Each structure stands twice: as C-alpha cells, then as structure tokens.
Amino acid sequence: MKRFIIGSLAAVGALSLLFFGAVVGLAILGAASKPGVPSGPMVLELELDEPLVEYLPEDSLASAFGQERMTVRDVVDALEKAGGDERVKALVVRLNGTPGSTAVVQELRDAVKAFRAKGKKAVAYADTFGEGGSGTGAYYLASAFDEIYLQPSGDVSVVGAAIETPFAREAFAKLGVKPRIGQRYEYKNAVNTYTEQTYTPEHREATERFLTSMFGQMVKGVAEDRKLSEEQVKAAIDAAPLLGKAAVEAKLVDGLMYRDEVYAKVKEEAGKEARLLYLEKYLERAGRPNTTGPTVALIYGAGGIARGKSSTNPMSGEVTMGSESVAAAFRKAAEDDKVKAIIFRVDSPGGSYVASDTVRREVQRAREKGKPVIVTMGTYAASGGYFVSMDADKIVAQPGTLTGSIGVFGGKMVTADLWEKLGVNWEPLGVGKNATMYSTDLDFTPEQLAKNDAFLDRVYEDFTAKAAEGRKMPVEKLREVAKGRVWTGEDAKERGLVDELGGYAVALKLAKEAAKLEGGVKVETFPRKKSPAEVLSELLGQQKEESSDDEGTGVKVTAPWEPVLEQTRALYQLGVKLGVVSEKRQVLSAPVPDTTW
C-alpha cells in the first residue's frame, strides 16, 4: 500500500509537470503565431470597467498564464505609439467605472491630450456616470476627450470627492484593547483610528485640504476641457446627479446615444474600411515606443515597503516593494554601461523604515556612479514612499498624487483585558529586562515607553535631516512642512517637496535632459522579464540565480492555492484599518485614504 501511495503521488507529480510544460509550450507557440497590426485605418477601443493597476511584477504568474490586466503605463505607451501611427484614426473609450485615483486619471488625461494633439480623435462613452454612486472620477477622465456620449437612460453623478475615516477608540475600550502608539507629529494620523473617536483639528485640516486640492484640480480640468467657467462646473456638481437631458443642457456631455450608435459614428468618421482593435491588442502587436537609442532604465517601487524580496499575491493582485529586489535592480542599472539614466516609478504608502533606507541608499549610489535618477510618483508616494524618493535628482508627481507624510509612528496594542474577558490568559515570560517589551499582553513600563519615544524621535530626526539634504533646503524649513502631513502633488510642489507636475512623459524628458541625451531612447525595465518557464521553475523551487544580486532582483511568487486559506481581501483590509488584523508594524506608513469619487 505504501508503495502504491508513493507511486501514485509520483505519477500525479509527473502529470502536473507535463501539464505545466504543455501550457508553456502552447504559450510559446501562440506567441510565435500572433497576428500583426491591420494595414488599413483603425479605431482603437478601450474598456475601463475597473481601476488600472500601477504595476504587474514581470515574473508574476499572470505573465505566464491568462490575460494580464492593463497597467497605467500600458495605456500611456499604447496611446503614445498610436499617436504617431497614421493607420490609427481615432480612439473610443467605454467607461464602466472609476478608472483609478486622481493621479491615475490625470496620467491618462495627459496621454489622451497628447494623442489628440497629433490630430487623432478621442471619444468617450458611458452608459451612465455613477448609477447609485459617484461617477466623478470617470467623468473627470472623459472630459479630456473630444466628445462625450451618454446612454439616454444614464445620468451624470459628478458629486465631488469624499472620505470616510473609521475611529474606534471607544470600541477598543469596550473590548479591553489599549492602543500604546506614539506618533511624530500631530499630522501623522495613521494612529488616529485607534486613539481617537473623531478627527483631531490637524487630521481634519490635512484631510479637508487635500480633498479641496483634488476637487479644485478636477473642477479646473473639466472647465478648461468643456469650455465652461469653473462656476458653471461647480453649479453642475451641486445639482448632480443629473439626468441625461440635464447633463446635455449643462454641456457636460455632447449627446445621448447608445453604444452601437456611438461606435458606428466613430467608425464612419474614421473611414468606411476602419476596423476596431482593442488598445491592449494594438500595444501587443505594435510594440512600445522608445525602443531605440541610449538606454534609460525604468525601475518600479510599488506597494508597501518591506525588507527582503518583492512579492505578489496572484489572488488579490497586491504587490509588496521588497527592499532587496529594488536595491538589486538599482545596482544592476547603475553597473550597466548602456544605462544613461534611471526613472524610478514610486507608488507606495510606505512601510519599513529600514527597508526604505536600503532603497534610498541605492538611489544615492546610482547618482554617485553618474546615473541621474528621476522619480515619477503614482497614486501615493507617502512616508516611506517619500523616503525612497527624496534623494533623486528630480521628483515628478501628478497634481493629485498624495505624498509627503514625513513622519513616523510606532508602538503596540495591549490586548490583555480583551483576552481576560474571553477567559484566556496569555502569560509572557522572558529572559532579559526588555524581552517582553513588545508583547501585546503587557503594557509598556515607563522606561520602555521612553525607549519607544526615543526610537520615534531618532527616526523622525533622521528622516527630516535626510529629506532636507536630498531636497537641498534648511532642515528647519523642511520640518515646517513635515510633521507627518500628507500633501497633494500640487501643494507639495509649492513647498519644495516636488520639482515638476506630470507623469511618465515629464519624467522621461527630465531624464534625457539630466543625461544630456538627444533624440530617441530605449526605455528598459529593470529587472528583465522572466520567461513563463523560469516563473514555473521558481515556483517549483527549481530556479536558482547565479548570485545574490541576480536573485535579489526577482519577485517572490506566491502559488495560487496558498491565498485560498486566507481571509477574503475585503475583510482583511477592514481588519487592518480597525487594527483587529495586524501584520508586523511598519513605522514609515501613511494612511491610505479610500476616496469616493
């Protein structure tokens, strides 16, 4: 029986390997027989029914099997390529939901306007902008197009931007949980969910300011693109939700049409023989722009920052910025003679102080080796996300990027009373005076509390001193805009925390200027993309790199069956917000506002 079981398991394993091999073979065969771009006139189409992701790790399982989600850069690159392609006559985008954060929408708006500037037509269509909810973000994007059409039964729910923040101090008190968390300083509001029952004056001030800043950016953009006054746009917002006819009268949309009518109109204007082609298919077949000339490295720093290797969860899509992986990518780019400059795309709310400093050091070292580093910020580059950015030659952010949060918090949640109510007694034992210092079953002693405060002071002083040096400003001036406060990119630029407003295109322009490059360049992602076979080999534990530098650039692949055992993503995120679920505390983190728009 034992032999039978062992033999059966071996057979299953062999069949699994054969299956994986067959899939890889079919993928390679499919790649070799891909059709080309049609020779006649084309209308590119894009359906946006969920937020675009910022980054998909090159060696995630999604790159080996199945359809990859489009990234922000995919859309930007495809539109840049199409703008110079005479076969492409127009773009039609169907908006079925919010395409992403304010910063993501602004990145897409820039790309659409650059596409239109090359003589191409862009049309946006939605069956509704926010049925039963807010459609502000989707409409903000649509306003950058030549024309906007709405299904006759749809409405325009452009109602503005809002944030709901949970405060659970009283709930924790009833449960018997005592937050013992310090912060530096009053605007570092990540801990307020645990320690307050409403907004503190500073928390309210900062939150209202970045909401006001984002709202003002949206109003100004819509007014300029729809040729309305800002007062008219604000009046329409205050009157929303607007039924279709009212939206036309307010000049927010150009007409009420069904999808078939819109597509027929766009195709007719593009030419009798015009064919539809998905934007992602066009990018796949036509290739990316910026593929010839001196090399500019593109390195991603996406997700919460942690020590070790970057990781990705294929079930949730969440990525982690591992300091080991990002640092190794910088070393590779800095040592490559072909690389003349580095673009560092940061999209992170922060995380580990030590991991952030590891990445910052490699940015510094790359510059010392003569490689200019330009940071381009995505949705967030706050706290640790700002820490990894501040030593770059230049920092570029979208007006709606949330950045700054130069501050620190740390401590623990004491749960002894909670367990007592449940009839559970955790009794910690330790050898060493402070062995149980961070035990959640014991409160800090006065001496331990002083040690925790000293740690927070040291990190804050180090953060602000290094930020002042990186930004070339007096530390006193830097600390005036620090205190843990989050700023929009627009406000951050006014305070010297950011150099330019924009996205990928602005960052590439600055990289070429810093490296004194003229003409075309080749933008190459570091680390290189792994093949499906390499991804599978790593997953099966059969892949070993040649050195720690090579190994460090990779991404830890999570097998698809592992996350099945975890809580659902929504419950997990709620637990994290309320402090019920907690991973290892990361002291350079900024709260991620869940903005409704």
Coordinates of C-alpha atoms in Angstrom, one line a residue:
M1 CA 0.0 0.0 0.0
K2 CA 2.8 2.4 0.9
R3 CA 4.5 1.8 -2.5
F4 CA 1.1 2.3 -4.2
I5 CA 0.6 5.6 -2.5
I6 CA 4.2 6.8 -3.2
G7 CA 3.9 5.7 -6.8
S8 CA 0.5 7.4 -7.2
L9 CA 1.9 10.7 -5.8
A10 CA 4.9 10.4 -8.2
A11 CA 2.6 9.9 -11.1
V12 CA 0.5 12.9 -10.1
G13 CA 3.6 15.0 -9.8
A14 CA 4.8 13.9 -13.2
L15 CA 1.5 14.6 -14.8
S16 CA 1.5 18.1 -13.2
L17 CA 4.9 18.8 -14.6
L18 CA 3.8 17.6 -18.1
F19 CA 0.7 19.8 -17.8
F20 CA 2.8 22.9 -16.9
G21 CA 5.2 22.0 -19.7
A22 CA 2.3 21.7 -22.2
V23 CA 0.9 25.1 -21.2
V24 CA 4.3 26.8 -21.6
G25 CA 4.7 25.2 -25.0
L26 CA 1.3 26.3 -26.1
A27 CA 2.1 29.8 -24.8
I28 CA 5.3 29.9 -26.8
L29 CA 3.6 28.5 -29.9
G30 CA 0.8 31.1 -29.5
A31 CA 3.3 33.9 -29.2
A32 CA 5.0 32.8 -32.4
S33 CA 1.8 33.0 -34.4
K34 CA 0.4 36.3 -33.3
P35 CA -1.3 38.4 -36.0
G36 CA 0.1 41.8 -36.9
V37 CA -1.5 45.2 -36.9
P38 CA -4.1 45.7 -39.6
S39 CA -2.8 47.7 -42.6
G40 CA -5.9 49.7 -43.1
P41 CA -7.4 52.5 -40.9
M42 CA -8.1 51.6 -37.3
V43 CA -10.2 52.8 -34.4
L44 CA -8.7 51.7 -31.1
E45 CA -11.1 50.9 -28.3
L46 CA -10.5 50.6 -24.6
E47 CA -13.0 49.4 -21.9
L48 CA -12.3 50.7 -18.4
D49 CA -14.5 48.8 -16.0
E50 CA -12.1 48.6 -13.1
P51 CA -9.2 50.7 -11.8
L52 CA -6.0 50.2 -13.7
V53 CA -3.1 48.7 -11.8
E54 CA 0.2 50.6 -11.5
Y55 CA 2.5 47.6 -11.7
L56 CA 2.4 43.9 -12.5
P57 CA 5.6 42.2 -11.5
E58 CA 7.4 40.8 -14.5
D59 CA 7.7 37.4 -13.1
S60 CA 4.2 37.1 -11.6
L61 CA 2.1 34.1 -12.6
A62 CA -0.1 36.5 -14.5
S63 CA 2.7 36.9 -17.0
A64 CA 2.8 33.2 -17.6
F65 CA -0.9 32.3 -17.8
G66 CA -4.1 34.0 -18.6
Q67 CA -4.9 37.6 -19.6
E68 CA -2.8 40.3 -17.9
R69 CA -4.6 43.4 -16.6
M70 CA -3.5 46.6 -18.3
T71 CA -1.3 48.9 -16.3
V72 CA -1.2 52.7 -16.3
R73 CA 2.0 52.6 -18.3
D74 CA 0.5 50.2 -20.9
V75 CA -2.3 52.7 -21.7
V76 CA 0.2 55.6 -21.8
D77 CA 2.6 53.8 -24.0
A78 CA -0.1 52.5 -26.4
L79 CA -1.5 56.0 -26.9
E80 CA 2.0 57.4 -27.5
K81 CA 2.7 54.7 -30.1
A82 CA -0.7 55.2 -31.7
G83 CA -0.3 58.9 -31.8
G84 CA 2.5 58.5 -34.4
D85 CA 0.8 55.7 -36.3
E86 CA -1.0 57.0 -39.4
R87 CA -3.2 53.9 -39.5
V88 CA -4.8 54.9 -36.2
K89 CA -7.6 57.4 -36.8
A90 CA -9.4 57.5 -33.5
L91 CA -9.8 56.2 -30.0
V92 CA -13.1 55.3 -28.3
V93 CA -13.1 54.5 -24.6
R94 CA -16.0 52.9 -22.8
L95 CA -16.1 54.0 -19.1
N96 CA -17.9 51.5 -17.0
G97 CA -16.5 52.6 -13.6
T98 CA -13.8 54.6 -11.9
P99 CA -10.5 54.1 -13.7
G100 CA -8.4 54.8 -10.7
S101 CA -7.2 57.5 -8.3
T102 CA -7.0 61.2 -9.1
A103 CA -3.3 60.8 -10.0
V104 CA -4.1 57.8 -12.3
V105 CA -6.9 59.8 -14.0
Q106 CA -4.5 62.7 -14.5
E107 CA -1.9 60.4 -16.1
L108 CA -4.5 59.1 -18.5
R109 CA -5.8 62.6 -19.3
D110 CA -2.3 63.7 -20.2
A111 CA -1.9 60.7 -22.5
V112 CA -5.3 61.3 -24.2
K113 CA -4.5 65.0 -24.8
A114 CA -1.1 64.1 -26.3
F115 CA -2.9 61.6 -28.6
R116 CA -5.3 64.3 -29.7
A117 CA -2.5 66.8 -30.2
K118 CA -1.3 64.6 -33.0
G119 CA -4.5 65.0 -35.0
K120 CA -6.3 61.9 -33.6
K121 CA -9.9 61.9 -32.4
A122 CA -10.8 60.6 -29.0
V123 CA -14.4 59.8 -28.0
A124 CA -15.6 58.8 -24.5
Y125 CA -18.8 56.8 -24.0
A126 CA -20.6 55.6 -20.8
D127 CA -24.0 54.0 -20.2
T128 CA -24.0 56.1 -17.0
F129 CA -21.6 58.0 -14.9
G130 CA -22.2 56.6 -11.4
E131 CA -25.6 54.9 -11.2
G132 CA -26.3 54.7 -7.5
G133 CA -22.9 56.1 -6.6
S134 CA -20.3 58.7 -7.6
G135 CA -19.1 58.9 -11.2
T136 CA -16.8 61.9 -10.6
G137 CA -13.5 60.1 -11.4
A138 CA -14.8 58.5 -14.6
Y139 CA -16.3 61.8 -15.8
Y140 CA -13.1 63.7 -15.0
L141 CA -11.2 61.4 -17.4
A142 CA -14.0 61.6 -20.0
S143 CA -13.7 65.4 -20.0
A144 CA -10.3 65.2 -21.6
F145 CA -11.8 63.7 -24.8
D146 CA -13.1 65.5 -27.9
E147 CA -16.6 64.2 -27.4
I148 CA -18.6 62.6 -24.5
Y149 CA -21.7 60.5 -25.2
L150 CA -24.1 59.1 -22.6
Q151 CA -26.8 56.4 -22.9
P152 CA -30.2 58.0 -23.0
S153 CA -31.2 56.3 -19.7
G154 CA -28.0 57.2 -18.0
D155 CA -27.1 60.0 -15.6
V156 CA -24.1 62.1 -14.6
S157 CA -23.4 61.7 -10.9
V158 CA -20.5 64.1 -10.7
V159 CA -20.9 64.9 -7.0
G160 CA -17.3 65.6 -5.9
A161 CA -14.9 63.7 -3.6
A162 CA -15.4 62.3 -0.1
I163 CA -13.6 60.3 2.5
E164 CA -14.9 58.2 5.4
T165 CA -12.5 57.5 8.2
P166 CA -13.2 55.0 10.9
F167 CA -12.5 55.9 14.5
A168 CA -12.7 53.1 17.0
R169 CA -11.3 54.4 20.4
E170 CA -14.5 53.6 22.3
A171 CA -14.9 50.2 20.6
F172 CA -11.3 49.3 21.6
A173 CA -12.1 50.5 25.2
K174 CA -15.2 48.3 25.4
L175 CA -13.2 45.3 24.0
G176 CA -10.4 45.9 26.5
V177 CA -7.8 46.9 23.9
K178 CA -5.4 49.7 24.8
P179 CA -3.5 51.5 22.0
R180 CA 0.0 52.4 23.0
I181 CA 1.2 54.0 19.9
G182 CA 3.3 57.2 19.6
Q183 CA 3.5 59.4 16.5
R184 CA 5.7 62.2 15.2
Y185 CA 4.0 64.6 14.8
E186 CA 0.4 65.9 15.1
Y187 CA -0.4 65.3 11.4
K188 CA 0.8 61.7 11.4
N189 CA -2.8 60.5 11.6
A190 CA -2.3 56.8 10.8
V191 CA -2.9 56.0 14.5
N192 CA -6.0 58.2 15.0
T193 CA -8.3 55.3 14.1
Y194 CA -7.1 53.6 17.2
T195 CA -6.7 56.5 19.6
E196 CA -9.5 59.0 18.6
Q197 CA -13.2 59.0 18.2
T198 CA -13.3 61.8 15.7
Y199 CA -10.9 63.9 13.6
T200 CA -8.3 65.9 15.6
P201 CA -8.0 69.5 14.4
E202 CA -4.8 68.7 12.5
H203 CA -6.2 65.5 11.0
R204 CA -9.3 67.4 9.8
E205 CA -7.3 70.3 8.4
A206 CA -5.0 68.0 6.4
T207 CA -7.8 65.8 5.1
E208 CA -10.0 68.8 4.1
R209 CA -7.1 70.4 2.4
F210 CA -6.2 67.5 0.1
L211 CA -9.9 66.9 -0.7
T212 CA -10.2 70.6 -1.6
S213 CA -7.0 70.5 -3.6
M214 CA -8.2 67.4 -5.6
F215 CA -11.6 68.9 -6.1
G216 CA -10.2 72.2 -7.4
Q217 CA -8.0 70.3 -9.8
M218 CA -11.0 68.4 -11.2
V219 CA -13.1 71.5 -11.5
K220 CA -10.4 73.4 -13.3
G221 CA -9.7 70.5 -15.7
V222 CA -13.4 70.0 -16.6
A223 CA -13.9 73.7 -17.1
E224 CA -11.0 74.0 -19.4
D225 CA -11.8 70.9 -21.5
R226 CA -15.5 71.5 -21.7
K227 CA -15.1 75.3 -22.3
L228 CA -17.1 76.2 -19.3
S229 CA -16.4 78.5 -16.4
E230 CA -15.4 77.0 -13.0
E231 CA -18.6 78.5 -11.6
Q232 CA -20.7 76.6 -14.1
V233 CA -18.9 73.3 -13.3
K234 CA -19.4 73.8 -9.6
A235 CA -23.1 74.6 -10.1
A236 CA -23.5 71.4 -12.1
I237 CA -21.8 69.4 -9.4
D238 CA -24.0 70.9 -6.7
A239 CA -27.1 70.0 -8.9
A240 CA -25.9 66.4 -9.6
P241 CA -26.9 63.7 -10.0
L242 CA -28.1 65.0 -13.4
L243 CA -30.3 63.1 -15.7
G244 CA -29.1 62.7 -19.3
K245 CA -31.0 65.6 -20.8
A246 CA -30.0 67.9 -18.0
A247 CA -26.3 66.9 -18.5
V248 CA -26.6 67.8 -22.2
E249 CA -28.1 71.2 -21.3
A250 CA -25.3 71.8 -18.8
K251 CA -22.8 71.0 -21.6
L252 CA -21.3 68.2 -19.6
V253 CA -21.9 65.7 -22.4
D254 CA -22.3 66.1 -26.1
G255 CA -25.3 63.8 -26.8
L256 CA -27.4 60.9 -25.7
M257 CA -26.6 57.8 -27.8
Y258 CA -26.5 54.1 -27.3
R259 CA -23.2 52.2 -27.7
D260 CA -24.0 50.9 -31.2
E261 CA -24.7 54.5 -32.4
V262 CA -21.5 55.9 -30.9
Y263 CA -19.3 53.2 -32.4
A264 CA -21.0 53.5 -35.8
K265 CA -20.4 57.2 -35.7
V266 CA -16.7 56.9 -34.8
K267 CA -16.1 54.3 -37.4
E268 CA -17.9 56.3 -40.1
E269 CA -15.8 59.4 -39.4
A270 CA -12.6 57.2 -39.4
G271 CA -13.3 55.8 -42.9
K272 CA -15.5 53.2 -44.5
E273 CA -12.9 50.4 -44.1
A274 CA -11.9 51.3 -40.5
R275 CA -11.6 48.3 -38.2
L276 CA -11.9 48.2 -34.4
L277 CA -8.9 46.9 -32.4
Y278 CA -8.5 46.8 -28.6
L279 CA -5.9 49.1 -27.3
E280 CA -4.1 46.2 -25.4
K281 CA -4.0 44.2 -28.7
Y282 CA -2.6 47.1 -30.5
L283 CA 0.2 47.5 -27.9
E284 CA 0.9 43.8 -28.0
R285 CA 1.3 43.8 -31.8
A286 CA 2.7 47.3 -32.5
G287 CA 5.1 47.3 -29.5
R288 CA 6.0 50.1 -27.2
P289 CA 7.5 53.5 -28.1
N290 CA 11.0 54.4 -27.0
T291 CA 12.8 51.3 -28.1
T292 CA 15.9 52.6 -29.8
G293 CA 18.8 54.7 -28.7
P294 CA 20.7 55.1 -25.4
T295 CA 19.1 53.1 -22.5
V296 CA 17.0 54.7 -19.8
A297 CA 16.3 52.2 -17.0
L298 CA 12.8 52.0 -15.5
I299 CA 12.6 50.6 -12.0
Y300 CA 9.3 50.1 -10.2
G301 CA 8.8 50.7 -6.4
A302 CA 5.2 49.7 -5.9
G303 CA 3.3 48.6 -2.8
G304 CA 4.0 48.6 0.9
I305 CA 7.7 48.7 1.6
A306 CA 9.2 45.7 3.4
R307 CA 12.6 44.1 4.0
G308 CA 13.5 41.2 1.7
K309 CA 12.3 40.3 -1.7
S310 CA 9.4 41.8 -3.5
S311 CA 6.3 39.6 -3.5
T312 CA 3.0 39.4 -5.3
N313 CA -0.3 37.7 -4.4
P314 CA -2.0 36.5 -7.7
M315 CA -5.3 36.1 -5.9
S316 CA -5.6 39.7 -4.6
G317 CA -3.2 41.4 -7.0
E318 CA -1.4 43.1 -4.2
V319 CA 2.3 43.7 -4.5
T320 CA 5.0 44.4 -1.9
M321 CA 8.1 46.6 -2.6
G322 CA 10.9 44.4 -1.3
S323 CA 14.0 46.5 -0.5
E324 CA 16.2 43.6 -1.6
S325 CA 14.6 43.4 -5.0
V326 CA 14.5 47.2 -5.7
A327 CA 18.0 47.7 -4.4
A328 CA 19.4 45.0 -6.6
A329 CA 17.6 46.4 -9.6
F330 CA 19.3 49.8 -8.9
R331 CA 22.7 48.1 -8.6
K332 CA 22.2 46.3 -12.0
A333 CA 21.1 49.5 -13.7
A334 CA 24.0 51.5 -12.1
E335 CA 26.6 49.0 -13.2
D336 CA 25.3 48.7 -16.8
D337 CA 27.3 50.9 -19.1
K338 CA 24.4 51.1 -21.6
V339 CA 22.2 52.7 -19.0
K340 CA 22.5 56.5 -19.1
A341 CA 19.7 57.5 -16.6
I342 CA 17.1 55.9 -14.3
I343 CA 13.4 56.5 -14.0
F344 CA 12.1 55.3 -10.6
R345 CA 8.3 54.9 -10.6
V346 CA 7.1 55.0 -6.9
D347 CA 3.6 54.1 -5.9
S348 CA 3.7 53.3 -2.2
P349 CA 2.1 54.4 1.1
G350 CA 5.3 53.5 2.8
G351 CA 6.3 50.8 5.3
S352 CA 9.5 49.7 6.9
Y353 CA 12.0 52.4 7.9
V354 CA 15.0 50.1 7.5
A355 CA 13.8 48.8 4.1
S356 CA 13.1 52.4 2.9
D357 CA 16.6 53.5 3.9
T358 CA 18.0 50.5 2.0
V359 CA 16.3 51.7 -1.2
R360 CA 17.2 55.3 -0.6
R361 CA 20.9 54.3 -0.3
E362 CA 20.9 52.6 -3.7
V363 CA 19.3 55.7 -5.3
Q364 CA 22.1 57.7 -3.8
R365 CA 24.8 55.3 -5.0
A366 CA 23.4 55.2 -8.5
R367 CA 23.7 59.0 -8.7
E368 CA 27.3 58.8 -7.3
K369 CA 28.1 56.5 -10.3
G370 CA 26.9 59.1 -12.7
K371 CA 23.4 57.8 -13.4
P372 CA 20.8 60.6 -13.0
V373 CA 17.7 59.3 -11.1
I374 CA 14.2 60.8 -11.8
V375 CA 11.3 59.8 -9.6
T376 CA 7.8 59.7 -11.0
M377 CA 5.1 59.3 -8.4
G378 CA 1.9 57.4 -8.9
T379 CA -1.2 57.5 -6.6
Y380 CA 0.8 57.5 -3.4
A381 CA 4.4 58.2 -2.5
A382 CA 3.9 59.0 1.1
S383 CA 6.0 58.4 4.3
G384 CA 8.4 55.5 3.3
G385 CA 7.3 56.2 -0.3
Y386 CA 8.7 59.7 0.0
F387 CA 11.7 58.4 1.9
V388 CA 12.8 56.3 -1.1
S389 CA 12.2 59.2 -3.5
M390 CA 13.8 62.2 -1.7
D391 CA 17.4 61.6 -2.9
A392 CA 16.6 61.6 -6.6
D393 CA 17.8 64.3 -8.9
K394 CA 14.3 65.4 -9.6
I395 CA 10.8 64.3 -8.3
V396 CA 7.8 64.4 -10.6
A397 CA 4.2 64.0 -9.3
Q398 CA 0.8 64.4 -10.6
P399 CA -1.2 67.2 -9.0
G400 CA -3.4 64.6 -7.3
T401 CA -0.6 62.4 -6.1
L402 CA -0.6 62.0 -2.3
T403 CA 2.9 62.5 -1.0
G404 CA 4.9 63.8 1.9
S405 CA 3.7 62.3 5.3
I406 CA 7.3 62.9 6.6
G407 CA 6.8 61.4 10.0
V408 CA 6.8 58.2 12.0
F409 CA 4.6 56.2 14.3
G410 CA 5.2 53.0 16.4
G411 CA 4.1 51.1 19.4
K412 CA 1.7 48.3 20.2
M413 CA -1.9 47.4 21.0
V414 CA -2.2 45.9 24.5
T415 CA -4.9 43.2 24.5
A416 CA -4.6 41.6 27.9
D417 CA -8.0 42.9 29.1
L418 CA -9.7 41.6 25.9
W419 CA -8.3 38.1 26.5
E420 CA -9.4 38.2 30.1
K421 CA -12.9 38.9 29.1
L422 CA -12.7 35.9 26.8
G423 CA -11.4 33.7 29.6
V424 CA -8.0 33.4 28.0
N425 CA -4.8 34.1 30.0
W426 CA -1.6 34.7 28.0
E427 CA 1.3 34.7 30.4
P428 CA 4.5 36.0 28.8
L429 CA 7.9 35.0 30.1
G430 CA 11.2 36.5 29.0
V431 CA 14.9 36.5 29.9
G432 CA 16.2 40.0 29.6
K433 CA 14.9 43.2 31.0
N434 CA 13.0 44.2 27.9
A435 CA 12.5 40.8 26.3
T436 CA 8.7 41.3 26.5
M437 CA 8.7 45.0 25.6
Y438 CA 6.6 44.5 22.5
S439 CA 4.4 41.8 23.9
T440 CA 0.7 42.7 23.4
D441 CA -0.2 41.2 26.8
L442 CA 1.8 43.7 28.8
D443 CA 1.7 47.5 28.9
F444 CA 4.9 49.5 28.5
T445 CA 6.8 50.3 31.7
P446 CA 7.7 53.9 32.0
E447 CA 11.3 53.0 30.9
Q448 CA 10.1 51.1 27.9
L449 CA 7.7 53.9 26.9
A450 CA 10.7 56.2 27.0
K451 CA 12.7 53.8 24.8
N452 CA 9.8 53.7 22.2
D453 CA 9.6 57.5 22.3
A454 CA 13.4 57.8 21.8
F455 CA 13.1 55.5 18.8
L456 CA 10.4 57.6 17.2
D457 CA 12.5 60.8 17.8
R458 CA 15.6 59.2 16.2
V459 CA 13.7 58.1 13.1
Y460 CA 12.0 61.5 12.7
E461 CA 15.2 63.4 13.1
D462 CA 16.9 61.1 10.6
F463 CA 14.0 61.3 8.1
T464 CA 13.8 65.0 8.2
A465 CA 17.6 65.5 8.1
K466 CA 18.0 63.3 5.1
A467 CA 14.9 64.8 3.4
A468 CA 16.4 68.3 3.9
E469 CA 19.7 67.2 2.4
G470 CA 18.1 65.5 -0.5
R471 CA 15.8 68.4 -1.3
K472 CA 18.6 70.9 -0.6
M473 CA 16.7 73.0 1.9
P474 CA 17.4 74.0 5.5
V475 CA 16.2 71.3 7.9
E476 CA 14.1 73.9 9.8
K477 CA 12.2 74.7 6.6
L478 CA 11.7 71.0 5.8
R479 CA 10.4 70.3 9.3
E480 CA 7.8 73.1 8.9
V481 CA 6.1 71.0 6.1
A482 CA 6.8 67.6 7.7
K483 CA 5.1 66.7 11.0
G484 CA 3.6 63.6 9.3
R485 CA 1.4 65.7 7.0
V486 CA 0.2 64.3 3.6
W487 CA 0.1 66.8 0.7
T488 CA -1.2 66.6 -2.8
G489 CA 1.4 66.8 -5.5
E490 CA 0.1 70.3 -6.3
D491 CA 0.7 71.5 -2.7
A492 CA 3.9 69.6 -2.4
K493 CA 5.4 71.4 -5.4
E494 CA 4.6 74.8 -3.8
R495 CA 6.5 73.6 -0.7
G496 CA 9.6 72.3 -2.4
L497 CA 8.9 68.6 -1.9
V498 CA 8.3 68.0 -5.6
D499 CA 10.0 69.5 -8.6
E500 CA 7.6 69.1 -11.5
L501 CA 4.0 68.1 -12.1
G502 CA 3.2 65.4 -14.6
G503 CA 3.8 61.7 -15.2
Y504 CA 5.9 59.3 -17.3
A505 CA 6.4 61.8 -20.2
V506 CA 7.7 64.5 -17.9
A507 CA 10.0 62.1 -16.1
L508 CA 11.4 60.8 -19.4
K509 CA 12.0 64.4 -20.6
L510 CA 13.9 65.2 -17.4
A511 CA 15.9 62.0 -17.5
K512 CA 17.0 62.9 -21.1
E513 CA 17.9 66.4 -20.0
A514 CA 19.9 65.2 -17.0
A515 CA 21.8 62.7 -19.0
K516 CA 22.3 65.1 -21.9
L517 CA 20.6 62.7 -24.4
E518 CA 19.1 63.9 -27.7
G519 CA 16.8 62.0 -30.0
G520 CA 15.2 58.7 -29.2
V521 CA 16.0 56.5 -26.2
K522 CA 15.3 52.9 -25.2
V523 CA 13.3 52.6 -22.0
E524 CA 14.2 49.2 -20.5
T525 CA 12.5 47.8 -17.3
F526 CA 14.9 46.5 -14.6
P527 CA 14.9 43.7 -13.7
R528 CA 14.3 41.9 -17.0
K529 CA 11.2 40.0 -17.6
K530 CA 11.4 36.3 -16.9
S531 CA 10.0 33.7 -19.3
P532 CA 7.0 31.5 -18.3
A533 CA 9.3 28.6 -17.9
E534 CA 11.5 30.5 -15.4
V535 CA 8.5 31.6 -13.4
L536 CA 7.2 28.0 -13.2
S537 CA 10.7 26.7 -12.3
E538 CA 11.0 29.2 -9.5
L539 CA 7.5 28.3 -8.2
L540 CA 8.5 24.6 -8.1
G541 CA 11.7 25.5 -6.3
Q542 CA 14.0 24.6 -9.2
Q543 CA 15.3 28.0 -10.1
K544 CA 18.5 29.4 -8.5
E545 CA 20.2 32.6 -9.7
E546 CA 23.9 32.9 -10.2
S547 CA 24.5 35.4 -7.4
S548 CA 22.7 37.3 -4.6
D549 CA 22.5 40.4 -6.9
D550 CA 20.7 38.4 -9.5
E551 CA 18.4 36.7 -7.0
G552 CA 17.6 39.9 -5.3
T553 CA 16.1 41.5 -8.4
G554 CA 13.4 38.8 -8.7
V555 CA 9.9 38.7 -7.2
K556 CA 8.7 36.1 -4.8
V557 CA 6.0 34.2 -6.5
T558 CA 3.0 33.1 -4.4
A559 CA 1.4 29.9 -5.5
P560 CA -2.3 30.4 -6.4
W561 CA -3.5 27.8 -3.9
E562 CA -1.9 29.5 -0.9
P563 CA -4.2 32.6 -0.6
V564 CA -7.3 30.3 -0.6
L565 CA -6.5 29.7 3.1
E566 CA -6.5 33.4 3.9
Q567 CA -9.4 35.7 4.8
T568 CA -11.2 37.4 2.0
R569 CA -9.4 40.5 0.9
A570 CA -12.2 42.9 1.9
L571 CA -12.5 41.5 5.4
Y572 CA -8.7 41.6 5.8
Q573 CA -8.4 45.2 4.7
L574 CA -11.2 46.2 7.1
G575 CA -9.4 44.3 9.9
V576 CA -6.2 46.2 9.1
K577 CA -8.0 49.6 9.2
L578 CA -9.5 48.8 12.6
G579 CA -6.3 47.3 14.0
V580 CA -8.0 43.9 14.5
V581 CA -5.7 42.3 11.9
S582 CA -2.1 43.5 12.1
E583 CA 1.0 42.5 10.3
K584 CA 4.4 43.4 11.5
R585 CA 4.2 47.2 12.3
Q586 CA 5.8 49.4 9.7
V587 CA 6.8 52.7 11.2
L588 CA 7.1 54.8 8.0
S589 CA 3.5 54.3 6.8
A590 CA 0.9 56.8 5.8
P591 CA -2.9 56.1 6.0
V592 CA -4.3 55.3 2.5
P593 CA -7.5 57.4 2.2
D594 CA -10.3 55.4 0.5
T595 CA -11.6 58.4 -1.5
T596 CA -15.1 58.1 -3.0
W597 CA -15.3 59.9 -6.3

